Coordinates of C-alpha atoms in Angstrom, one line a residue:
M1 CA 0.3 -16.3 -15.8
D2 CA -2.5 -13.9 -14.9
T3 CA -4.7 -14.9 -11.9
K4 CA -8.4 -14.3 -11.8
I5 CA -9.4 -12.0 -8.8
G6 CA -12.6 -14.0 -8.4
S7 CA -10.5 -16.8 -6.9
I8 CA -8.3 -14.8 -4.7
D9 CA -5.2 -16.6 -3.5
Y10 CA -4.6 -15.8 0.1
C11 CA -1.1 -15.4 1.5
K12 CA -1.3 -18.5 3.7
P13 CA 1.4 -21.1 3.9
T14 CA 0.4 -24.1 1.9
N15 CA 0.9 -26.3 4.9
G16 CA -2.0 -24.6 6.7
D17 CA 0.1 -22.1 8.6
V18 CA -1.2 -18.7 9.5
G19 CA -1.0 -16.3 6.6
S20 CA -2.5 -13.1 5.2
P21 CA -4.5 -11.7 2.3
P22 CA -3.3 -10.9 -1.2
N23 CA -1.7 -8.0 -2.8
G24 CA 1.4 -7.0 -4.8
S25 CA 0.0 -7.4 -8.3
V26 CA -0.5 -5.1 -11.2
A27 CA -4.2 -4.9 -12.3
T28 CA -5.0 -4.9 -16.0
I29 CA -8.5 -4.4 -17.2
H30 CA -9.9 -6.1 -20.3
N31 CA -11.5 -3.4 -22.5
S32 CA -12.9 -5.8 -25.1
V33 CA -15.9 -8.1 -24.3
P34 CA -15.9 -11.6 -25.9
S35 CA -18.8 -12.3 -28.3
S36 CA -19.7 -15.2 -26.0
A37 CA -20.2 -12.8 -23.0
I38 CA -23.5 -13.1 -21.3
T39 CA -26.0 -10.3 -22.0
V40 CA -27.5 -8.7 -18.9
N41 CA -31.2 -8.0 -18.7
S42 CA -32.0 -4.4 -19.4
C43 CA -33.4 -3.8 -15.9
D44 CA -30.1 -5.1 -14.5
A45 CA -27.9 -3.1 -16.7
T46 CA -27.5 -0.3 -14.1
I47 CA -24.5 1.1 -12.4
G48 CA -25.7 -0.3 -9.1
R49 CA -25.9 -3.9 -10.4
Y50 CA -22.6 -3.4 -12.3
L51 CA -20.8 -2.3 -9.1
A52 CA -22.3 -5.3 -7.2
R53 CA -21.1 -7.8 -9.8
R54 CA -17.6 -6.2 -9.8
L55 CA -17.5 -6.5 -6.0
V56 CA -18.4 -10.2 -6.1
Q57 CA -15.7 -10.8 -8.8
A58 CA -13.2 -9.1 -6.5
G59 CA -14.0 -11.5 -3.6
V60 CA -16.6 -9.5 -1.7
T61 CA -19.7 -11.4 -0.7
D62 CA -20.7 -9.2 2.2
I63 CA -20.9 -5.4 2.2
F64 CA -21.3 -3.4 5.5
S65 CA -23.6 -0.4 5.2
V66 CA -25.5 2.4 6.9
P67 CA -28.5 3.8 4.9
G68 CA -28.9 7.5 4.1
D69 CA -31.0 9.3 1.6
F70 CA -28.2 9.7 -0.9
N71 CA -27.4 5.9 -1.1
L72 CA -30.8 4.3 -0.7
T73 CA -31.4 3.5 -4.4
L74 CA -27.8 2.3 -4.7
L75 CA -28.4 -0.1 -1.8
D76 CA -31.5 -1.5 -3.6
H77 CA -29.4 -2.5 -6.5
L78 CA -26.5 -3.9 -4.4
M79 CA -29.1 -6.0 -2.6
A80 CA -30.5 -7.3 -5.9
E81 CA -27.2 -9.1 -6.6
P82 CA -27.8 -12.7 -5.5
E83 CA -24.2 -13.3 -4.4
L84 CA -23.9 -10.1 -2.4
N85 CA -25.2 -9.9 1.2
L86 CA -25.9 -6.4 2.5
I87 CA -25.2 -6.1 6.3
G88 CA -26.7 -3.1 8.0
C89 CA -24.5 -1.6 10.8
C90 CA -25.3 0.7 13.7
N91 CA -23.0 3.5 12.6
E92 CA -20.6 4.2 9.8
L93 CA -17.4 3.9 11.9
N94 CA -18.3 0.3 12.8
A95 CA -19.2 -0.4 9.1
G96 CA -15.7 0.7 8.2
Y97 CA -14.1 -1.3 11.0
A98 CA -16.1 -4.3 9.9
A99 CA -14.9 -3.9 6.3
D100 CA -11.3 -3.8 7.8
G101 CA -11.8 -7.1 9.7
Y102 CA -13.4 -8.6 6.6
A103 CA -10.4 -7.6 4.4
R104 CA -8.0 -9.2 6.9
S105 CA -9.7 -12.6 6.3
R106 CA -10.9 -12.4 2.7
G107 CA -8.3 -10.1 1.1
V108 CA -10.7 -7.3 0.3
G109 CA -13.6 -5.6 2.1
A110 CA -16.3 -3.0 1.3
C111 CA -18.6 -0.6 3.0
A112 CA -21.4 1.7 1.7
V113 CA -22.4 5.0 3.4
T114 CA -24.1 8.3 2.6
F115 CA -22.6 11.6 1.5
T116 CA -20.5 13.6 3.9
V117 CA -22.2 12.8 7.2
G118 CA -21.6 9.1 6.5
G119 CA -18.3 9.6 4.7
L120 CA -16.7 11.7 7.3
S121 CA -17.9 9.3 10.0
V122 CA -16.3 6.3 8.3
L123 CA -13.1 8.2 7.6
N124 CA -11.3 7.1 10.8
A125 CA -11.8 3.5 9.9
I126 CA -10.6 4.0 6.3
A127 CA -7.4 5.7 7.7
G128 CA -6.8 2.7 9.9
A129 CA -7.1 0.4 6.9
Y130 CA -4.7 2.6 4.9
S131 CA -2.1 2.3 7.7
E132 CA -2.5 -1.5 7.8
N133 CA -2.3 -1.9 4.0
L134 CA -5.8 -3.4 3.5
P135 CA -7.7 -3.2 0.2
L136 CA -11.0 -1.7 1.2
I137 CA -13.6 -0.2 -1.1
C138 CA -15.5 2.7 0.4
I139 CA -18.7 3.5 -1.5
V140 CA -20.6 6.7 -0.9
G141 CA -24.0 7.7 -2.3
G142 CA -23.3 11.2 -3.6
P143 CA -25.4 14.2 -4.6
N144 CA -27.7 14.3 -7.6
S145 CA -25.5 14.8 -10.7
N146 CA -27.5 17.9 -11.7
D147 CA -26.3 19.7 -8.5
Y148 CA -22.6 19.6 -9.4
G149 CA -21.4 22.9 -10.7
T150 CA -24.3 24.9 -9.3
N151 CA -24.5 27.2 -6.3
R152 CA -27.1 25.0 -4.6
I153 CA -26.5 24.2 -0.9
L154 CA -27.4 20.7 0.1
H155 CA -28.3 19.0 3.3
H156 CA -25.6 16.7 4.9
T157 CA -23.0 19.3 3.9
I158 CA -21.3 22.1 5.9
G159 CA -23.5 24.6 4.2
L160 CA -21.3 25.6 1.2
P161 CA -22.1 25.0 -2.5
D162 CA -18.7 23.2 -2.8
F163 CA -19.3 19.4 -2.6
S164 CA -15.6 18.6 -2.6
Q165 CA -15.0 18.6 1.2
E166 CA -15.6 14.9 1.6
L167 CA -13.4 14.1 -1.5
R168 CA -10.5 16.2 -0.2
C169 CA -10.6 14.4 3.2
F170 CA -10.6 11.0 1.5
Q171 CA -7.6 11.9 -0.8
T172 CA -5.2 11.6 2.1
V173 CA -6.3 8.1 3.3
T174 CA -7.1 6.4 0.0
C175 CA -5.0 5.5 -3.0
Y176 CA -7.6 6.3 -5.6
Q177 CA -10.8 8.4 -5.7
A178 CA -13.6 8.0 -8.3
V179 CA -16.5 10.6 -8.4
V180 CA -19.1 9.1 -10.7
N181 CA -21.6 11.8 -11.8
N182 CA -22.2 10.6 -15.4
L183 CA -22.8 7.2 -16.9
E184 CA -20.6 7.3 -19.9
D185 CA -17.3 6.5 -18.0
A186 CA -18.8 5.1 -14.8
H187 CA -17.8 1.5 -15.6
E188 CA -14.2 2.6 -16.3
Q189 CA -14.0 4.6 -13.0
I190 CA -15.3 1.7 -11.0
D191 CA -13.0 -0.8 -12.6
I192 CA -9.9 1.4 -12.1
A193 CA -10.9 2.0 -8.4
I194 CA -11.4 -1.7 -7.5
S195 CA -8.3 -2.9 -9.4
T196 CA -6.2 -0.1 -7.8
A197 CA -7.3 -1.2 -4.3
L198 CA -6.2 -4.8 -5.1
K199 CA -3.0 -3.7 -6.8
E200 CA -1.9 -1.3 -4.0
S201 CA -3.5 -3.0 -1.1
K202 CA -5.0 0.3 0.1
P203 CA -8.5 1.7 0.5
V204 CA -10.2 3.5 -2.4
Y205 CA -13.2 5.9 -2.5
I206 CA -16.1 5.6 -5.0
S207 CA -18.8 8.3 -4.9
I208 CA -21.9 7.6 -7.1
S209 CA -24.6 10.3 -7.7
C210 CA -27.9 9.2 -6.1
N211 CA -29.9 9.7 -9.3
L212 CA -27.7 7.4 -11.4
A213 CA -27.8 4.1 -9.6
A214 CA -31.1 2.8 -11.2
I215 CA -30.7 4.1 -14.8
P216 CA -30.0 1.4 -17.4
H217 CA -27.1 2.2 -19.7
H218 CA -25.6 0.3 -22.7
T219 CA -22.1 0.2 -21.1
F220 CA -23.6 -2.2 -18.4
S221 CA -25.5 -4.4 -20.9
R222 CA -23.0 -7.3 -20.8
A223 CA -21.6 -9.2 -17.9
P224 CA -18.2 -7.7 -17.0
V225 CA -15.1 -9.7 -17.9
P226 CA -13.3 -10.7 -14.7
F227 CA -10.4 -8.5 -13.6
S228 CA -6.9 -9.9 -14.3
L229 CA -4.0 -9.4 -12.0
A230 CA -0.6 -9.7 -13.5
P231 CA 2.1 -10.4 -10.9
R232 CA 4.7 -7.7 -10.1
L233 CA 8.0 -8.7 -11.6
S234 CA 11.5 -8.0 -10.2
N235 CA 14.3 -6.5 -12.2
K236 CA 16.4 -9.6 -12.8
M237 CA 19.7 -7.8 -12.6
G238 CA 18.7 -6.0 -9.5
L239 CA 17.4 -9.2 -7.9
E240 CA 20.7 -11.0 -8.7
A241 CA 22.8 -8.1 -7.3
A242 CA 20.7 -8.0 -4.1
V243 CA 21.0 -11.7 -3.6
E244 CA 24.7 -11.7 -4.1
A245 CA 25.3 -8.8 -1.8
T246 CA 23.1 -10.4 0.9
L247 CA 24.8 -13.8 0.6
E248 CA 28.2 -12.2 1.0
F249 CA 27.0 -10.4 4.1
L250 CA 25.2 -13.4 5.7
N251 CA 27.9 -16.0 4.9
K252 CA 30.4 -13.9 7.0
A253 CA 28.1 -13.8 9.9
V254 CA 28.5 -16.1 12.9
K255 CA 24.9 -16.1 14.3
P256 CA 22.4 -14.5 11.9
V257 CA 18.6 -14.3 12.7
M258 CA 15.4 -13.6 10.8
V259 CA 12.6 -11.3 12.0
G260 CA 9.2 -11.1 10.2
G261 CA 7.4 -7.8 10.0
P262 CA 3.8 -6.7 9.2
K263 CA 4.5 -6.0 5.5
L264 CA 4.9 -9.8 4.9
R265 CA 1.1 -9.5 4.4
V266 CA 1.2 -6.9 1.6
A267 CA 4.1 -8.6 -0.1
K268 CA 2.4 -12.0 -0.1
A269 CA 5.7 -13.4 1.2
C270 CA 4.6 -15.5 4.2
D271 CA 5.4 -18.8 2.5
V272 CA 8.7 -17.9 1.1
F273 CA 9.8 -16.4 4.4
V274 CA 9.3 -19.8 5.9
E275 CA 11.1 -21.4 3.0
L276 CA 14.1 -19.2 3.8
A277 CA 13.9 -20.2 7.5
D278 CA 13.8 -23.9 6.5
A279 CA 16.8 -23.6 4.2
S280 CA 18.9 -21.3 6.4
G281 CA 18.4 -22.8 9.8
Y282 CA 18.3 -19.3 11.2
A283 CA 16.4 -18.5 14.4
M284 CA 13.1 -16.9 13.4
A285 CA 11.2 -14.2 15.3
A286 CA 8.3 -11.9 14.6
M287 CA 7.7 -8.3 15.3
P288 CA 4.6 -7.7 17.4
S289 CA 2.7 -6.3 14.5
A290 CA 3.5 -9.5 12.5
K291 CA 1.9 -11.9 15.0
G292 CA -0.2 -14.3 13.0
L293 CA 1.9 -13.9 9.8
V294 CA 4.8 -16.0 11.1
P295 CA 4.1 -19.7 12.0
E296 CA 4.7 -20.1 15.8
H297 CA 4.9 -23.9 15.6
H298 CA 7.9 -23.7 13.3
P299 CA 10.8 -25.5 15.0
H300 CA 13.1 -22.5 14.8
F301 CA 10.5 -19.9 16.0
I302 CA 11.9 -18.1 19.1
G303 CA 9.1 -15.6 19.9
T304 CA 8.1 -12.0 19.5
Y305 CA 10.9 -9.4 19.1
W306 CA 9.7 -6.2 20.8
G307 CA 12.8 -4.8 22.4
A308 CA 12.6 -4.6 26.1
V309 CA 9.1 -6.3 26.2
S310 CA 10.0 -9.2 23.9
T311 CA 9.0 -12.8 24.8
P312 CA 11.7 -14.3 27.1
F313 CA 15.1 -14.8 25.6
C314 CA 14.1 -13.5 22.1
S315 CA 15.6 -10.0 22.3
E316 CA 18.8 -11.4 23.7
I317 CA 19.3 -13.6 20.6
V318 CA 18.1 -10.9 18.1
E319 CA 20.1 -8.0 19.5
S320 CA 23.3 -10.1 20.0
A321 CA 23.2 -11.4 16.5
D322 CA 25.9 -10.1 14.1
A323 CA 23.3 -10.1 11.2
Y324 CA 19.6 -9.8 11.1
I325 CA 17.1 -10.0 8.3
F326 CA 14.0 -7.8 8.9
A327 CA 11.2 -8.7 6.5
G328 CA 8.8 -5.9 5.9
P329 CA 9.3 -4.1 9.2
I330 CA 7.7 -0.9 10.5
F331 CA 9.8 0.8 13.1
N332 CA 7.5 3.3 14.8
D333 CA 7.6 4.6 18.4
Y334 CA 5.3 1.8 19.6
S335 CA 7.0 -1.2 17.9
S336 CA 10.4 0.2 18.9
V337 CA 9.3 0.7 22.6
G338 CA 9.9 4.4 22.5
Y339 CA 12.9 4.2 20.1
S340 CA 14.8 1.9 22.5
L341 CA 15.7 -1.0 20.3
L342 CA 19.3 -2.1 20.5
L343 CA 19.8 -2.7 16.8
K344 CA 22.6 -1.4 14.6
K345 CA 22.0 -0.5 11.0
E346 CA 25.3 -2.0 9.9
K347 CA 24.1 -5.4 11.0
A348 CA 20.7 -5.2 9.3
I349 CA 19.3 -6.4 6.0
V350 CA 16.0 -4.7 5.6
V351 CA 13.7 -6.2 3.0
H352 CA 10.7 -4.1 2.0
P353 CA 8.0 -5.4 -0.4
D354 CA 9.8 -4.0 -3.4
R355 CA 13.4 -3.2 -2.3
V356 CA 16.3 -4.5 -0.3
T357 CA 18.8 -2.5 1.8
V358 CA 22.0 -4.3 2.9
A359 CA 23.5 -2.8 6.1
N360 CA 25.1 0.6 5.3
G361 CA 25.5 -0.4 1.7
P362 CA 23.3 0.1 -1.3
T363 CA 19.5 -0.2 -1.7
F364 CA 18.3 -2.5 -4.6
G365 CA 15.1 -1.3 -6.0
W366 CA 12.5 -3.2 -8.1
V367 CA 13.2 -6.3 -6.1
Q368 CA 10.0 -8.1 -5.0
M369 CA 10.3 -9.6 -1.5
S370 CA 8.9 -13.0 -2.5
D371 CA 11.4 -13.3 -5.4
F372 CA 14.3 -12.2 -3.2
F373 CA 13.6 -14.8 -0.4
R374 CA 13.0 -17.5 -2.9
E375 CA 16.3 -17.0 -4.6
L376 CA 18.1 -16.5 -1.3
A377 CA 16.7 -19.8 0.1
K378 CA 18.2 -21.7 -2.9
R379 CA 21.7 -20.4 -2.2
V380 CA 22.1 -19.5 1.5
K381 CA 24.6 -21.4 3.7
R382 CA 22.9 -23.1 6.6
N383 CA 23.7 -21.7 10.0
E384 CA 21.9 -22.8 13.1
T385 CA 24.1 -21.0 15.6
A386 CA 21.6 -18.4 16.8
Y387 CA 18.9 -21.0 17.3
E388 CA 21.3 -23.3 19.2
N389 CA 22.2 -20.3 21.4
Y390 CA 18.5 -19.7 22.1
H391 CA 17.9 -23.4 22.9
R392 CA 20.9 -23.3 25.2
I393 CA 19.7 -20.3 27.3
F394 CA 16.0 -21.0 27.1
V395 CA 14.2 -21.7 30.4
P396 CA 10.5 -22.6 30.2
E397 CA 8.1 -20.0 31.6
G398 CA 6.7 -20.6 35.0
K399 CA 3.0 -20.9 35.6
P400 CA 1.1 -18.3 37.5
L401 CA 0.1 -19.1 41.0
K402 CA -3.3 -20.8 41.2
C403 CA -6.0 -18.6 42.5
E404 CA -7.5 -19.7 45.8
S405 CA -11.2 -20.3 46.0
K406 CA -13.1 -17.0 45.7
E407 CA -9.8 -15.1 45.3
P408 CA -10.2 -12.3 42.7
L409 CA -9.2 -13.5 39.2
R410 CA -5.8 -12.3 37.9
V411 CA -5.1 -11.5 34.3
N412 CA -2.1 -14.0 34.0
T413 CA -4.3 -16.8 35.3
M414 CA -7.1 -15.8 32.9
F415 CA -4.8 -16.1 29.8
Q416 CA -3.5 -19.4 30.9
H417 CA -7.1 -20.7 30.4
I418 CA -7.5 -18.8 27.1
Q419 CA -4.4 -20.6 25.7
K420 CA -6.2 -23.9 26.0
M421 CA -9.0 -22.6 23.8
L422 CA -6.9 -22.0 20.8
S423 CA -6.9 -24.3 17.7
S424 CA -7.0 -24.2 14.0
E425 CA -10.7 -23.5 14.2
T426 CA -10.3 -20.3 16.2
A427 CA -9.1 -16.7 15.5
V428 CA -8.0 -14.1 18.0
I429 CA -8.9 -10.4 17.7
A430 CA -7.0 -8.2 20.2
E431 CA -8.2 -4.7 21.0
T432 CA -5.8 -1.8 21.4
G433 CA -4.6 -1.6 25.0
D434 CA -3.4 -4.2 27.5
S435 CA -5.0 -7.0 25.3
W436 CA -2.1 -6.3 22.9
F437 CA 0.4 -7.5 25.5
N438 CA -1.6 -10.3 27.0
C439 CA -2.5 -11.7 23.6
Q440 CA 1.1 -11.4 22.3
K441 CA 2.0 -14.1 24.8
L442 CA -0.5 -16.6 23.4
K443 CA 1.1 -19.4 21.5
L444 CA -0.8 -19.7 18.2
P445 CA -1.3 -23.3 17.0
R446 CA -1.2 -24.1 13.3
G447 CA -4.0 -22.4 11.4
C448 CA -5.2 -20.1 14.3
G449 CA -5.9 -16.6 13.0
Y450 CA -4.7 -13.5 14.8
E451 CA -5.4 -9.8 14.1
F452 CA -4.9 -6.5 15.8
Q453 CA -4.4 -2.9 14.7
M454 CA -0.9 -1.8 15.9
Q455 CA 0.1 0.9 13.5
Y456 CA -3.1 3.0 13.9
G457 CA -4.2 1.9 17.3
S458 CA -7.7 3.2 17.3
I459 CA -9.6 2.2 20.4
G460 CA -12.9 0.5 19.7
W461 CA -11.6 -1.0 16.4
S462 CA -12.1 -4.6 17.6
V463 CA -15.9 -4.6 17.8
G464 CA -16.4 -3.8 14.2
A465 CA -13.4 -5.8 13.1
T466 CA -14.7 -8.8 15.0
L467 CA -18.0 -8.5 13.2
G468 CA -16.3 -8.3 9.8
Y469 CA -13.8 -11.1 10.5
A470 CA -16.4 -13.5 11.8
Q471 CA -18.6 -12.8 8.8
A472 CA -15.8 -13.5 6.4
S473 CA -14.7 -16.7 8.2
P474 CA -17.8 -18.5 9.5
E475 CA -15.8 -21.7 9.8
K476 CA -13.8 -20.1 12.7
R477 CA -14.9 -19.3 16.3
V478 CA -13.6 -15.8 16.9
L479 CA -12.3 -14.9 20.3
A480 CA -12.3 -11.2 20.9
F481 CA -10.5 -9.5 23.8
I482 CA -11.8 -6.0 24.4
G483 CA -11.2 -3.5 27.2
D484 CA -14.1 -1.8 28.8
G485 CA -13.0 1.7 27.7
S486 CA -12.7 0.5 24.1
F487 CA -16.0 -1.3 24.2
Q488 CA -17.8 1.9 25.2
V489 CA -16.7 3.5 21.9
T490 CA -18.3 1.0 19.5
A491 CA -20.5 -1.4 21.6
Q492 CA -23.6 -0.9 19.4
D493 CA -22.6 -3.5 16.7
I494 CA -23.0 -6.4 19.1
S495 CA -26.5 -5.9 17.6
T496 CA -25.3 -6.6 14.1
M497 CA -23.4 -9.7 15.3
L498 CA -26.7 -11.1 16.7
R499 CA -28.7 -10.2 13.6
N500 CA -26.2 -12.3 11.5
R501 CA -26.2 -15.2 14.0
Q502 CA -22.5 -15.0 14.7
K503 CA -21.0 -17.3 17.3
T504 CA -18.1 -15.1 18.6
I505 CA -16.9 -15.3 22.2
I506 CA -16.2 -11.8 23.5
F507 CA -14.1 -11.4 26.6
L508 CA -14.9 -8.0 28.0
I509 CA -12.0 -6.9 30.3
N510 CA -13.6 -4.8 33.0
N511 CA -10.8 -3.0 34.9
G512 CA -12.3 0.4 35.3
G513 CA -10.6 2.5 32.7
Y514 CA -8.0 3.1 29.9
T515 CA -5.3 0.9 31.3
I516 CA -2.8 1.5 28.5
E517 CA -3.1 5.3 28.9
V518 CA -2.7 4.9 32.7
E519 CA 0.7 3.3 32.1
I520 CA 1.8 6.1 29.7
H521 CA 0.4 9.0 31.7
D522 CA -2.1 8.7 34.5
G523 CA -4.9 11.1 35.3
P524 CA -8.6 11.2 36.3
Y525 CA -9.5 11.2 32.6
N526 CA -8.4 7.6 32.3
V527 CA -11.2 6.5 34.7
I528 CA -14.5 5.7 33.0
K529 CA -18.1 5.2 34.2
N530 CA -18.7 1.5 34.9
W531 CA -21.5 -0.1 32.9
N532 CA -23.5 -3.2 33.5
Y533 CA -21.9 -4.7 30.4
T534 CA -23.8 -8.0 30.5
G535 CA -27.0 -6.1 31.1
L536 CA -26.3 -3.9 28.1
V537 CA -25.7 -6.9 25.8
D538 CA -28.9 -8.6 27.2
A539 CA -30.8 -5.4 26.4
I540 CA -29.4 -5.4 22.8
H541 CA -30.2 -9.1 22.5
N542 CA -33.8 -8.4 23.5
G543 CA -34.8 -12.1 23.0
E544 CA -33.9 -12.1 19.3
G545 CA -31.1 -14.4 18.1
N546 CA -28.7 -16.6 20.1
C547 CA -26.9 -14.9 22.9
W548 CA -25.5 -15.9 26.3
T549 CA -23.9 -13.5 28.8
T550 CA -22.1 -14.0 32.2
K551 CA -19.9 -12.1 34.6
V552 CA -16.8 -13.8 36.1
R553 CA -14.8 -12.7 39.2
Y554 CA -13.0 -15.8 40.2
E555 CA -11.0 -18.5 38.4
E556 CA -13.6 -21.2 39.0
E557 CA -16.2 -19.0 37.4
L558 CA -14.0 -18.4 34.3
V559 CA -13.4 -22.1 33.9
E560 CA -17.1 -22.8 34.0
A561 CA -17.9 -19.9 31.6
I562 CA -15.4 -21.2 29.1
K563 CA -16.8 -24.7 29.4
T564 CA -20.3 -23.4 28.8
A565 CA -19.3 -21.2 25.8
T566 CA -17.4 -23.9 24.1
M567 CA -19.9 -26.7 24.7
E568 CA -23.5 -26.0 25.5
K569 CA -23.5 -22.5 23.9
K570 CA -21.1 -23.3 21.1
D571 CA -23.6 -21.9 18.5
C572 CA -24.3 -18.7 20.4
L573 CA -22.7 -15.3 20.6
C574 CA -21.1 -15.5 24.1
F575 CA -20.3 -12.4 26.1
I576 CA -18.1 -13.0 29.1
E577 CA -17.4 -10.0 31.3
V578 CA -14.2 -10.5 33.2
I579 CA -13.8 -8.3 36.3
L580 CA -10.2 -7.6 37.2
H581 CA -8.4 -5.2 39.5
K582 CA -7.6 -1.8 37.9
D583 CA -3.9 -2.3 38.6
D584 CA -3.7 -5.9 37.4
T585 CA -1.8 -5.6 34.1
S586 CA 1.0 -7.3 32.3
K587 CA 4.6 -6.5 33.2
E588 CA 5.2 -5.9 29.5
L589 CA 2.7 -3.0 29.5
L590 CA 4.4 -1.5 32.6
E591 CA 7.8 -1.5 30.9
W592 CA 6.5 -0.4 27.5
G593 CA 4.3 2.4 29.0
S594 CA 7.2 3.9 30.8
R595 CA 9.4 3.9 27.7
V596 CA 6.7 5.4 25.5
S597 CA 6.0 8.0 28.1
A598 CA 9.7 9.0 28.1
A599 CA 9.7 9.2 24.3
N600 CA 6.5 11.4 24.4
S601 CA 7.9 13.7 27.0
R602 CA 11.3 14.5 25.3
P603 CA 12.0 18.2 25.6
P604 CA 12.1 20.2 22.4
N605 CA 15.5 20.5 20.7
P606 CA 17.3 23.8 21.2
Q607 CA 16.5 26.3 18.5

């Protein structure tokens, strides 16, 4: 049965477990309009209002923007849509990051910028969303339609009469590009672009000529029929063959395990992955980039599998297994800890969103991950051996030494207190860097959100992403963990958080530089100029909106700051600058950094 996009069905386990946004469906567009369709007022029958209504139908109620002369009229018409909230950002990069964070919560996000200077500025954020399989609609106000095909040179360009530079750049980081410079097929181009973003779970690019946004046209005279998403279907014979081959392989195994990967999100397979874990009794782990997609309160959850920097006893169970199911994995140099995982292909069943590979055997195409796990769960033989082995060798983690009064705060002590803050009413945003490793060790309670950008790893991502995620999920208190180096890249949009009265708690980790880079390859370029971070945020606040800042150097100050932020200042944006020693880092980062460094410094192969 077709599902209306307007009521997007998130990939969240039905029991309230952590999940992910939707994808994996084929979009079909209704070309005919029912006679009962609502007629739009002629003044509203414009491309700008049509685009706005389509965004709302897709699930976007907030759009992140930066004005420029090519998009101003379009912004007027987007703002005129009662159900669409236009949020002005300080720069295009942060607008793109905000749309990324928004899409992680809502299932789709959108941003609007101006031609070329805005488009090329937002490009990095769009590339990150592409790498993370997020449906994001990037809207650009383009040149006047009369200027296409002429030899005119326009401002905001590189000084050539060819206007295609921006388009060519976007072609590599979006799955569809629509350049709208006439009204006759504008509605069709917009529909195809938005439905393709939802179908492919990737960003799309829509450029609209600046002189078209306000012109009424008969193709926009009726309210658009909602999109319809038809579910992707598996090839039944291929599905049966894949399940039979997998069952034969698994039923011979003595101690099989399951490991969830980041493409559980795009496959909308979070629930069925848990169904298989319940039916099979297998030990269940998550790759680091899948944290937040696999429920950590599940009785058979054994932790994060990340090779040499896995959570305690997890890698021993996974790597000693004689069969492992990897659901939607991405094995890159970071997730494989410099290509050092002790895994063997002949033991692995790798399940991608639309295909299954069994060990060294065949690959079964046109098999949807959710269908595959659902069928497997019905027929798999229960085997709890791997989990029993984990339970047998498991030793609870020790607690860090308590800091003495006025002793400088240590990072392991800090995160012991952060753990107590987590609940179903919170979400964690972890910035690229040491926060990856410290936040990986947090144990997420049922319903607690978690997001980070591991594949692309763009420092500064978290400021904009926090803005977008908090806007999309006002019912949650977002806890953002941002390094000082990353914060210096994108700090301005603290301003936008204040304008929108968000109540995020930001923990600014001030340790004097790019710590993750230090552990890969140290040099003077990893040391940054120290800022008065709380003073900066106070200046941005400027007495407008609710904001509270503090610096903490000792454990007792951290405890007091958390108490204030969660009680007296629970309705404020809280900015807590945590001052740590430059060499105080997680042991996991030390190990990971040395292995990634070794991978980066491999000599060239002999020619």
